[in-house]
PDB file of C-alpha atoms in Angstrom:
ATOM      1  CA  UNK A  30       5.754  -7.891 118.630  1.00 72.00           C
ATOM      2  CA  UNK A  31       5.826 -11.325 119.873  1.00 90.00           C
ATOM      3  CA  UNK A  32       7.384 -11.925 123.358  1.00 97.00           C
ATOM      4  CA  UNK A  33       9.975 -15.043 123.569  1.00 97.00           C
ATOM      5  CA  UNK A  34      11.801 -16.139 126.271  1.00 98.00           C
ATOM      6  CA  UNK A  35      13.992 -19.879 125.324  1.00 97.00           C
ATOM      7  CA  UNK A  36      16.314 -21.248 128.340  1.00 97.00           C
ATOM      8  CA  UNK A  37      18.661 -24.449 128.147  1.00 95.00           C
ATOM      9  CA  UNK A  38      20.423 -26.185 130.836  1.00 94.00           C
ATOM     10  CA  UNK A  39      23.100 -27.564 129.320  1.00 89.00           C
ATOM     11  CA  UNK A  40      24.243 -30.393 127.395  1.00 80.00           C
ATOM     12  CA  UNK A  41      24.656 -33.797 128.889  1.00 76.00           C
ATOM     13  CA  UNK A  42      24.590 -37.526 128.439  1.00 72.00           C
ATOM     14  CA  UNK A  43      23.594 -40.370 130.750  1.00 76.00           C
ATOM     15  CA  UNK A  44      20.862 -38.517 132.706  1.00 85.00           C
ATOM     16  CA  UNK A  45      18.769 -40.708 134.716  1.00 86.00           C
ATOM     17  CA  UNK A  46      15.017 -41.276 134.095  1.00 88.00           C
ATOM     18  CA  UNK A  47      13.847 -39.220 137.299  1.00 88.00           C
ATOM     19  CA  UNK A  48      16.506 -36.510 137.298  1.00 91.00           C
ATOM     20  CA  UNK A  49      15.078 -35.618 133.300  1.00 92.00           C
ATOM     21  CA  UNK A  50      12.020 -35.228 135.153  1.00 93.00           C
ATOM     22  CA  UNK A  51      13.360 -32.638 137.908  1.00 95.00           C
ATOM     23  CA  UNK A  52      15.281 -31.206 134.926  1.00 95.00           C
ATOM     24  CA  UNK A  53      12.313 -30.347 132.607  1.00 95.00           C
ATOM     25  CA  UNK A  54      10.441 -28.668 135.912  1.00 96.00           C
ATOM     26  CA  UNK A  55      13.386 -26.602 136.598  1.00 97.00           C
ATOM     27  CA  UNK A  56      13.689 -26.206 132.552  1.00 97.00           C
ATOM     28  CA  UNK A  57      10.066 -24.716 132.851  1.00 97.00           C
ATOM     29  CA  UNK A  58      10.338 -22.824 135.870  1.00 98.00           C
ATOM     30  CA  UNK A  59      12.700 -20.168 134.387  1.00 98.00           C
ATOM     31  CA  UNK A  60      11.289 -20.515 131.114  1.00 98.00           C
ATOM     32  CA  UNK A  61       7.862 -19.195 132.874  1.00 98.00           C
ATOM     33  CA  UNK A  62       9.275 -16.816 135.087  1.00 98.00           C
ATOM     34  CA  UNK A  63      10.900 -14.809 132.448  1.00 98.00           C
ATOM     35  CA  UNK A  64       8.164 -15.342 129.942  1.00 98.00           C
ATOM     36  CA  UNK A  65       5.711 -13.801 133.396  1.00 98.00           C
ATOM     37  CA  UNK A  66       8.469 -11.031 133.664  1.00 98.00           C
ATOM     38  CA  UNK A  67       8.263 -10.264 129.852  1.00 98.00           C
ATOM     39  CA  UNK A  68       4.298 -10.056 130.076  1.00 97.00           C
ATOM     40  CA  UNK A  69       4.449  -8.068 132.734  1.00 97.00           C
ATOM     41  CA  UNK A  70       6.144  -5.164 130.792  1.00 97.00           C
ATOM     42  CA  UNK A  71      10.090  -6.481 131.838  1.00 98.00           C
ATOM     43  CA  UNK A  72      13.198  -5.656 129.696  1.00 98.00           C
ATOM     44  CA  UNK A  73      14.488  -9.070 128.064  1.00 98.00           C
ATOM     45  CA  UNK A  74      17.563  -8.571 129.891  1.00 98.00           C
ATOM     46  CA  UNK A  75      15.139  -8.591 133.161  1.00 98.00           C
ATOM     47  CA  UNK A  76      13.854 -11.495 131.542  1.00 98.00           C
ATOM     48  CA  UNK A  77      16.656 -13.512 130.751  1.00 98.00           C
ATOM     49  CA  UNK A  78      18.405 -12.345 134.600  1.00 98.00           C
ATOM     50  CA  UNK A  79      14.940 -13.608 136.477  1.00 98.00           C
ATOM     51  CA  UNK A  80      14.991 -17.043 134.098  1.00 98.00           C
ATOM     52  CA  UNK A  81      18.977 -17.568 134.761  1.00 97.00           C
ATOM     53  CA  UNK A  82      18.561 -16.954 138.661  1.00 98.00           C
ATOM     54  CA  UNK A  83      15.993 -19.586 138.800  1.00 98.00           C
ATOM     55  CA  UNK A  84      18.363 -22.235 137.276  1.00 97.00           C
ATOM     56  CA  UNK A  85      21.283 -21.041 139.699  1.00 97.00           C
ATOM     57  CA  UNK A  86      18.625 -21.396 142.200  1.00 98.00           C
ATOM     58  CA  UNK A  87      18.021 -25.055 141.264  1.00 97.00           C
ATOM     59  CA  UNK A  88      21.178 -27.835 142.509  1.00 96.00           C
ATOM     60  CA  UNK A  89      19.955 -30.235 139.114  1.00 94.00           C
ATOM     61  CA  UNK A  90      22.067 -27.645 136.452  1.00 95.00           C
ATOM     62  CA  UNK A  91      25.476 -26.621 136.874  1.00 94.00           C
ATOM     63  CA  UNK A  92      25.566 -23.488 138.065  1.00 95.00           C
ATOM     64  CA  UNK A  93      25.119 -21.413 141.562  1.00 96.00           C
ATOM     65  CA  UNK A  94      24.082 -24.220 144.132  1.00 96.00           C
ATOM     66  CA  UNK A  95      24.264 -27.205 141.611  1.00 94.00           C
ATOM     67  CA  UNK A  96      28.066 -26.129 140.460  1.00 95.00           C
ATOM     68  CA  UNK A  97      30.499 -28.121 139.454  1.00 95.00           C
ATOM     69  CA  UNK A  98      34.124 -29.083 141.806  1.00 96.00           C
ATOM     70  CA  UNK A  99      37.420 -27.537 140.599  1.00 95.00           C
ATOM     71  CA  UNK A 100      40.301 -30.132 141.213  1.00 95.00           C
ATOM     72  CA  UNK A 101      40.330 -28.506 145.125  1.00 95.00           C
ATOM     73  CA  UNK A 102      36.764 -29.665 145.408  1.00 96.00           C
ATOM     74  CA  UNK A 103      35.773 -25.585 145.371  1.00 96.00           C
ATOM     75  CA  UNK A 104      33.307 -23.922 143.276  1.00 96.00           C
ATOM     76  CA  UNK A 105      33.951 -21.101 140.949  1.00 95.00           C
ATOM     77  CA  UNK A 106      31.421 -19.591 138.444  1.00 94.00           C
ATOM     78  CA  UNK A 107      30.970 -17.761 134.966  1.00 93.00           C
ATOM     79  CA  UNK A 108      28.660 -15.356 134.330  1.00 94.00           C
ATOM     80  CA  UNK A 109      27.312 -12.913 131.671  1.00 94.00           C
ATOM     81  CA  UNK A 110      24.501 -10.877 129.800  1.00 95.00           C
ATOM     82  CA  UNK A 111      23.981  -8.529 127.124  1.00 93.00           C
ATOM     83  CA  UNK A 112      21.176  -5.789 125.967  1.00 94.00           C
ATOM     84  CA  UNK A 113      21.095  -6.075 122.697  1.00 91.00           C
ATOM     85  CA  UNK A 114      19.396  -2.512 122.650  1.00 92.00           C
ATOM     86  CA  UNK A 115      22.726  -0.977 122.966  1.00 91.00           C
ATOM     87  CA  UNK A 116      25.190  -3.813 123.042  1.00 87.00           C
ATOM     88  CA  UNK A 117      26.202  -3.317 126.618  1.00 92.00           C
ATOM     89  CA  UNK A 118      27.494  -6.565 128.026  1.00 91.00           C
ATOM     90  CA  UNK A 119      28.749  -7.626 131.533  1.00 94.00           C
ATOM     91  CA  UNK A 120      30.455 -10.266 132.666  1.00 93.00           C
ATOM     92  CA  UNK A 121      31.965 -12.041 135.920  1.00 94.00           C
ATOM     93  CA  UNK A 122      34.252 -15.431 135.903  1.00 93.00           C
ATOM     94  CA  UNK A 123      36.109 -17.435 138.723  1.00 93.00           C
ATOM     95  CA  UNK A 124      33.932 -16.142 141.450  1.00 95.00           C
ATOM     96  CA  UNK A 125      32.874 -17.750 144.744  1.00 95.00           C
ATOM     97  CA  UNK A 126      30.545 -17.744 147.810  1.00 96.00           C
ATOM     98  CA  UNK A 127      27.883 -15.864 145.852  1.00 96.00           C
ATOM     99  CA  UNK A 128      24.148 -17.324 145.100  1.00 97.00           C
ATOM    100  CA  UNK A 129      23.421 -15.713 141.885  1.00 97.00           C
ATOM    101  CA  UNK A 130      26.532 -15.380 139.530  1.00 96.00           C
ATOM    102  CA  UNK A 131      23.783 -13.752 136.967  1.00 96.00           C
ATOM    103  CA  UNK A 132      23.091 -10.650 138.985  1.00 97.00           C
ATOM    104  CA  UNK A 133      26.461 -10.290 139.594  1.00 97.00           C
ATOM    105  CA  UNK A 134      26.779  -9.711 135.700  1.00 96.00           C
ATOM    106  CA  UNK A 135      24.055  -7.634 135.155  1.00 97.00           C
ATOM    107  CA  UNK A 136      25.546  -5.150 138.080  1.00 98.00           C
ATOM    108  CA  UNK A 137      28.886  -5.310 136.571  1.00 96.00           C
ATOM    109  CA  UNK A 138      27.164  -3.765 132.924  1.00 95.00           C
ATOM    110  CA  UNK A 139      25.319  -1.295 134.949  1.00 97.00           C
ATOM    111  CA  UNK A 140      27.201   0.026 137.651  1.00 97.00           C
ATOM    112  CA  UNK A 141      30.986  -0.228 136.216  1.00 97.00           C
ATOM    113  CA  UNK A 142      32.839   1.226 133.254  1.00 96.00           C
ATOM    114  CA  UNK A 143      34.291  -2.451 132.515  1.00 94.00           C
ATOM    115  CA  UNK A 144      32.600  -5.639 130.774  1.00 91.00           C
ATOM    116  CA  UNK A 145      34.521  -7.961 132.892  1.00 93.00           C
ATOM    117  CA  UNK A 146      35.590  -8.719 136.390  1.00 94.00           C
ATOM    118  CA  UNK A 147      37.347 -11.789 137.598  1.00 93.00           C
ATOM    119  CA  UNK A 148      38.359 -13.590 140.973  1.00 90.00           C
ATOM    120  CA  UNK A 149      38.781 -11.342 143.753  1.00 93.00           C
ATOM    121  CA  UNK A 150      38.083  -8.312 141.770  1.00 95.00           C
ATOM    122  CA  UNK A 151      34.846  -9.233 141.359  1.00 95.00           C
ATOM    123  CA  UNK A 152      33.951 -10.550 144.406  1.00 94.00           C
ATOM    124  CA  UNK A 153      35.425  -7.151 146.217  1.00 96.00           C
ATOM    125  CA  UNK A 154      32.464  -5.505 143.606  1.00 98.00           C
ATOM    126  CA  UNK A 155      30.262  -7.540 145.184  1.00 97.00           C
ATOM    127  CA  UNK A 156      31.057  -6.625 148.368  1.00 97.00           C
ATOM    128  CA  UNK A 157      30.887  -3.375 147.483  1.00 97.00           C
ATOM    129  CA  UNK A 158      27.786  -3.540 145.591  1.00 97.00           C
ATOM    130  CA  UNK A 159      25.615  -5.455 148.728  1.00 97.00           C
ATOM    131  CA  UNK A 160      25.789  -8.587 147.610  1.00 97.00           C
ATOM    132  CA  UNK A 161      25.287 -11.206 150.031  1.00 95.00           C
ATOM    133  CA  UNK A 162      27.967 -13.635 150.556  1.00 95.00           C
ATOM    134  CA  UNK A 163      27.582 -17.535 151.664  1.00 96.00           C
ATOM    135  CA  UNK A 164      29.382 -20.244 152.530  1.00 96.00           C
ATOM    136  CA  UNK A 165      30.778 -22.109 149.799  1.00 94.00           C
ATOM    137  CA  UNK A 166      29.050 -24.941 151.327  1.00 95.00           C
ATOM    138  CA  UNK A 167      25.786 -23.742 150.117  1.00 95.00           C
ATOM    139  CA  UNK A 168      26.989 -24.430 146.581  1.00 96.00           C
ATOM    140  CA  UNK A 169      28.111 -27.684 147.065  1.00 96.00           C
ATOM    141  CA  UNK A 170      26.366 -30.703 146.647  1.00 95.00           C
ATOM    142  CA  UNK A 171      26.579 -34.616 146.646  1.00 94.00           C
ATOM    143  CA  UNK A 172      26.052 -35.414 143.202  1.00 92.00           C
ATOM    144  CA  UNK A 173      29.288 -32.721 142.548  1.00 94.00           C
ATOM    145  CA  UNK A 174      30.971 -34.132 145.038  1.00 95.00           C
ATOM    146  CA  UNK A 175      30.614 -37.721 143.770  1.00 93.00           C
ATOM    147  CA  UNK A 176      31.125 -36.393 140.126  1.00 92.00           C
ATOM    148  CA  UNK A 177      34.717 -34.899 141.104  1.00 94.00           C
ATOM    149  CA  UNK A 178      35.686 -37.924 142.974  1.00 94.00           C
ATOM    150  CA  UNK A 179      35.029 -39.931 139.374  1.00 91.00           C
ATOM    151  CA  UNK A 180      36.595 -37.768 137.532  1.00 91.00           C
ATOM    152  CA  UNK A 181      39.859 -38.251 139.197  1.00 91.00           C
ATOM    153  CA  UNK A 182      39.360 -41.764 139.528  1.00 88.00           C
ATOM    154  CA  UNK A 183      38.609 -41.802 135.727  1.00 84.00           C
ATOM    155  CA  UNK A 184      40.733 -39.111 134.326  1.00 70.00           C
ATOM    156  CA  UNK A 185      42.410 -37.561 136.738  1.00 53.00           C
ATOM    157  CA  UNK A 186      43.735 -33.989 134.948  1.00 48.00           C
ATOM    158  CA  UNK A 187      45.177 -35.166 131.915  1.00 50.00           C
ATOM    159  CA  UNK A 188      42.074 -34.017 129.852  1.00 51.00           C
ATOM    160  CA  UNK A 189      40.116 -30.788 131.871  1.00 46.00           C
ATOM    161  CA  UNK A 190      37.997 -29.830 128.864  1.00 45.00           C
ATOM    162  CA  UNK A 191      36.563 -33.111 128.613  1.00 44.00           C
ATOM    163  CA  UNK A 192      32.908 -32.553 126.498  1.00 43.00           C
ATOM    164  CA  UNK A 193      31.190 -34.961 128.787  1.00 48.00           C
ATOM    165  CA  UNK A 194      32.038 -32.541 131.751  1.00 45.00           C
ATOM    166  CA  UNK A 195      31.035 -29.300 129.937  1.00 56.00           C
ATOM    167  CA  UNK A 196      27.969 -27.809 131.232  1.00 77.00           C
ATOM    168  CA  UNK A 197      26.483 -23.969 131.481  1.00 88.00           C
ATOM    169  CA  UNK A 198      22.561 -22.756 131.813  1.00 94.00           C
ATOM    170  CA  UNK A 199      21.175 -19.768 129.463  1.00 94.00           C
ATOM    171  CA  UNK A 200      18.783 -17.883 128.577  1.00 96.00           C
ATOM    172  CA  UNK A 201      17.174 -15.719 125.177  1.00 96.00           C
ATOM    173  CA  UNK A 202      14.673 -13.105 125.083  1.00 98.00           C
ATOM    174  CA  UNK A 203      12.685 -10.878 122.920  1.00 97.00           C
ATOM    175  CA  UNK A 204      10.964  -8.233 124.915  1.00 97.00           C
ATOM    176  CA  UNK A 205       7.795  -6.244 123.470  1.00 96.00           C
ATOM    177  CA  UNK A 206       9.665  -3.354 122.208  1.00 96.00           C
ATOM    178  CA  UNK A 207      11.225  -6.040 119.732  1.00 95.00           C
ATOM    179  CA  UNK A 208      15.081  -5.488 122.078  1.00 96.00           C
ATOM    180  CA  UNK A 209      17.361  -8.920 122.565  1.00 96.00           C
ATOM    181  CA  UNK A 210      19.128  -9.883 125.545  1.00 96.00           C
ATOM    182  CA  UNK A 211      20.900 -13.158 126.662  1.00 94.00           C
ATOM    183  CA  UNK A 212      22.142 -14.948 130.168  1.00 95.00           C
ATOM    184  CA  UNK A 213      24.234 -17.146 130.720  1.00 93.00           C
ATOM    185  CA  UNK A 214      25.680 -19.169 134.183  1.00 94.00           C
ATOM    186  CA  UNK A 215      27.914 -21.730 134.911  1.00 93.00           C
ATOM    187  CA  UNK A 216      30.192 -23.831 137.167  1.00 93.00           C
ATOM    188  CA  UNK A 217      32.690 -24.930 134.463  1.00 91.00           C
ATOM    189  CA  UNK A 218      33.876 -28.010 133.949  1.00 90.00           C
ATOM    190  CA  UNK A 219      34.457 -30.839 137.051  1.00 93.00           C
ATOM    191  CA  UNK A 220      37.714 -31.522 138.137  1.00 93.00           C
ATOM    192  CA  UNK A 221      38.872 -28.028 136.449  1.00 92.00           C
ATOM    193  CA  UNK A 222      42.257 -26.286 137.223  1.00 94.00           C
ATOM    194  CA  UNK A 223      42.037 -23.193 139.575  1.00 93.00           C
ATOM    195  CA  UNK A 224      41.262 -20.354 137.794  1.00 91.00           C
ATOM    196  CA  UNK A 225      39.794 -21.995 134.468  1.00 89.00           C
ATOM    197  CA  UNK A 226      37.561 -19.698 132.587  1.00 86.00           C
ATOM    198  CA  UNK A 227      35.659 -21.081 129.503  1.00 74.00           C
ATOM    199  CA  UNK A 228      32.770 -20.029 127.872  1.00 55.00           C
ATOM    200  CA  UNK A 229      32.597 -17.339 124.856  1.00 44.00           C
ATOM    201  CA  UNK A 230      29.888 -15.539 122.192  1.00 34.00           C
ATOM    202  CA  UNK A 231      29.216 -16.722 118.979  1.00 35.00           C
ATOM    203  CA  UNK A 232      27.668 -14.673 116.214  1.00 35.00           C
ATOM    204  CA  UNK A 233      25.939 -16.293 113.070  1.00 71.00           C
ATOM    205  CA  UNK A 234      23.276 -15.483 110.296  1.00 52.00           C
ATOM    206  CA  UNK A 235      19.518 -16.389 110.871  1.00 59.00           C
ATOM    207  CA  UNK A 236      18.912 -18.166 113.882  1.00 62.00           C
ATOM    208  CA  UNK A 237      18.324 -21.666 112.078  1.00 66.00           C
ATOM    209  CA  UNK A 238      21.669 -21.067 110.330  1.00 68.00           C
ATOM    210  CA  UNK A 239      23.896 -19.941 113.395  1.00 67.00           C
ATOM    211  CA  UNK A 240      22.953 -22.488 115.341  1.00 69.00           C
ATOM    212  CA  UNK A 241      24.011 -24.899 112.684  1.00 70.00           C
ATOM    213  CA  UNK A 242      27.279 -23.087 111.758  1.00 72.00           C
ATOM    214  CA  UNK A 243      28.085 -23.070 115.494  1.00 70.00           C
ATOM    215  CA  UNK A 244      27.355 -26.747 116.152  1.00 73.00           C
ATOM    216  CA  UNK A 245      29.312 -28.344 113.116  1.00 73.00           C
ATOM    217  CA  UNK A 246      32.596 -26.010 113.734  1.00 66.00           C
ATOM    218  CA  UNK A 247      32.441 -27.499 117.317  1.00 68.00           C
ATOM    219  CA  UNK A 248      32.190 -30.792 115.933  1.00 71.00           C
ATOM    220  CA  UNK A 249      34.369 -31.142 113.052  1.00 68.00           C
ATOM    221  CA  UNK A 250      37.050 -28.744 114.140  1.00 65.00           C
ATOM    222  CA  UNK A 251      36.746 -28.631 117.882  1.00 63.00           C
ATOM    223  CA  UNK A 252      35.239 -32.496 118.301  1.00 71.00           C
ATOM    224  CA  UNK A 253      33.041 -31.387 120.461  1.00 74.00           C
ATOM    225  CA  UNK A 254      29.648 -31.393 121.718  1.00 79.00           C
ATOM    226  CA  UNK A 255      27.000 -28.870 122.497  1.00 78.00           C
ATOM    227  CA  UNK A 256      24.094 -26.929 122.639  1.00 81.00           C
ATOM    228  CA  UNK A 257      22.465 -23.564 121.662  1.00 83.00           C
ATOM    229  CA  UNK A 258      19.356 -21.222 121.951  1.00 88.00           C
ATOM    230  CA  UNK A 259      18.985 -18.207 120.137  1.00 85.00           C
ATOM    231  CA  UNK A 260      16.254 -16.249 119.186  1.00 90.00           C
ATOM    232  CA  UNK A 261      16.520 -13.671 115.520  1.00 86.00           C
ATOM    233  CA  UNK A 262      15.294  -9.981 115.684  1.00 82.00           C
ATOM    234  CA  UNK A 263      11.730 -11.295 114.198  1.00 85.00           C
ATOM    235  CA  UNK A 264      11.234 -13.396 117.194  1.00 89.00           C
ATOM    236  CA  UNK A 265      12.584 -16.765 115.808  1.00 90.00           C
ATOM    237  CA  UNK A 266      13.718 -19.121 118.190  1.00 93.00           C
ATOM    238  CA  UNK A 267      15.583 -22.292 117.745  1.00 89.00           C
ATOM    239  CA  UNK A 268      16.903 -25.070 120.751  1.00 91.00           C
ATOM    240  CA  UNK A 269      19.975 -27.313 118.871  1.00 86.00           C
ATOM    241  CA  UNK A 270      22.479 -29.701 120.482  1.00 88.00           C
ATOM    242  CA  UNK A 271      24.774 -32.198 119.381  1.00 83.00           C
ATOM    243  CA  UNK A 272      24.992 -33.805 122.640  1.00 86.00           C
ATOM    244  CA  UNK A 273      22.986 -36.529 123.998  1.00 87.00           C
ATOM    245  CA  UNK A 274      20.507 -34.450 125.407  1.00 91.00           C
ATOM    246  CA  UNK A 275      19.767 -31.536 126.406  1.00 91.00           C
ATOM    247  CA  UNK A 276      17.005 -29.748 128.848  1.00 94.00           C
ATOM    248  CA  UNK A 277      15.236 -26.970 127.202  1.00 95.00           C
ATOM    249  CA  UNK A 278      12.023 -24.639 127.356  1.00 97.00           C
ATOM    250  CA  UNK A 279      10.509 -21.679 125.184  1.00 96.00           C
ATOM    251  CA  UNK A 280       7.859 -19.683 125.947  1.00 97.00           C
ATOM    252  CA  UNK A 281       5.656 -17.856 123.133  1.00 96.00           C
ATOM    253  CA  UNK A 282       2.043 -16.791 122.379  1.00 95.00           C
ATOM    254  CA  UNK A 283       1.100 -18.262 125.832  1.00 96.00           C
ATOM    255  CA  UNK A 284       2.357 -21.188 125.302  1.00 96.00           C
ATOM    256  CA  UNK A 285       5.529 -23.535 127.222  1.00 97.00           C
ATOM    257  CA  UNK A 286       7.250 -25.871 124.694  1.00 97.00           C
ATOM    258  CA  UNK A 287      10.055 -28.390 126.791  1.00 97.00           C
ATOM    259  CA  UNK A 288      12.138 -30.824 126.044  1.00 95.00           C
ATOM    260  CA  UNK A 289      15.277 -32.791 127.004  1.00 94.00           C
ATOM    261  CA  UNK A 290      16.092 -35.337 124.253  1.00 91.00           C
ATOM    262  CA  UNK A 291      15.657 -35.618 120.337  1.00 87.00           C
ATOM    263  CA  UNK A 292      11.657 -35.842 119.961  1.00 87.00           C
ATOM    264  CA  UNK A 293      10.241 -35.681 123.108  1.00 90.00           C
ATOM    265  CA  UNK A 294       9.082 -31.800 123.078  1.00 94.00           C
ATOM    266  CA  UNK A 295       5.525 -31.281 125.492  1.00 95.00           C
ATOM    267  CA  UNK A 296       3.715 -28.400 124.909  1.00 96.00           C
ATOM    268  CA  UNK A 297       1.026 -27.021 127.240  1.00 96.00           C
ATOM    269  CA  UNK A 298      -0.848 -23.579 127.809  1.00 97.00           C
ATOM    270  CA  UNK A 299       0.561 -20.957 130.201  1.00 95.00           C
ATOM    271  CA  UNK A 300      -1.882 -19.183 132.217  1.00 87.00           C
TER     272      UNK A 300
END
């Protein structure tokens, strides 16, 4: 059984020369770490939790430290993640002060009888469960800072779901028992009312197919742009957007594919 492990961080527009640089290291980063996980005899949803926290860890994708500003200038994250061994699924939304939204999900599918916690709820989990806390200040930075202040200047809140402003990270595995699990992490939307949660599963046919399917509704019905990674149970893997661009890196038979816009996919050897 082949091992796969495909991350994305999001789709965007208007990224600047050197910051699609910093993007397709961070891109490869996770995309290695959970392909190193998987070859080291890791679950895919070990996998896709190790590539996710790497992204969170990394202020150039929205989500943990490189979050986007609600309309207070705070940061609240999504979360999730699913074994597709058993279809158990966890989820966290709105939460705050916490490094790794991802791990937060996984412990929520593990070590509660729910799928989902929100706000308070789930940070009091976290509490409970040891989870460091940190300031919120940690989470913030200047590019998300500057990003909210144009926002308002631009928009203000007339239209919150803007596409330009949508953003998540996410990760796809297949681990050598042939079992499926995704991640996913993100900071929302800028300039977002308190308490916004977005973000939601969609399931298709093959992988070439869903991803398809899943674009075009978004664009004809929804006008709106994207991107998707999935991988099929026979270890297919496919990296679509409709947006502009968008960072992305798959790992398979020792080998790192990346890319950020239409055509420019590198592909070197892993070790």
């Amino acid at each position: 059984m082949s091992l796969v492990l495909v991350v994305h961080g999001g789709g965007g527009s208007n990224i600047s020369t050197d910051r699609k640089e910093r993007m397709r290291q961070g891109i490869a980063r996770a995309a290695t770490e959970g392909y190193n996980i998987l070859k080291e005899g890791g679950s895919a949803v070990d996998a896709v939790e190790g590539a996710v926290a790497v992204l969170e860890n990394d202020p150039e994708f929205n989500a943990g430290c490189g979050s986007v500003l609600n309309v207070n200038g705070d940061v609240e994250m999504d979360a999730s993640i699913m074994d597709g061994k058993n279809l158990s699924a966890g989820a966290v939304s709105a939460v705050r002060c916490i490094a790794n939204p991802i791990k937060l999900a996984r412990l929520v599918m593990e070590k509660t009888p729910h799928c989902f916690l929100t706000g308070h709820g789930a940070e009091k989990f976290a509490a409970d469960m040891g989870v460091p806390e940190i300031p919120v200040e940690k989470l913030i930075t200047e590019r998300s800072k500057k990003h909210l202040e144009k926002e308002k200047q631009e928009k203000g809140a007339e239209k919150p779901d803007c596409p330009k402003n949508t953003g998540t990270v996410g990760a796809v595995a297949m681990d050598c028992n042939g079992n499926l699990a995704y991640a996913t992490s993100t900071g929302g939307i800028v300039n977002k009312m308190i308490g916004r949660v977005g973000d939601s599963p969609c399931i298709g046919k093959t992988a070439e197919e869903a991803a398809e399917l899943a674009l075009n509704y978004m664009k004809s019905k929804l006008k709106g742009l994207g991107g998707l990674i999935l991988i099929s149970k026979t270890g297919d893997w496919v990296a679509k957007w409709t947006s502009v661009s968008m960072p992305w890196a798959a790992a398979k038979d020792d080998k790192l594919q990346t890319g950020i816009d239409f055509g420019d996919t590198k592909i070197v050897d892993l070790p």
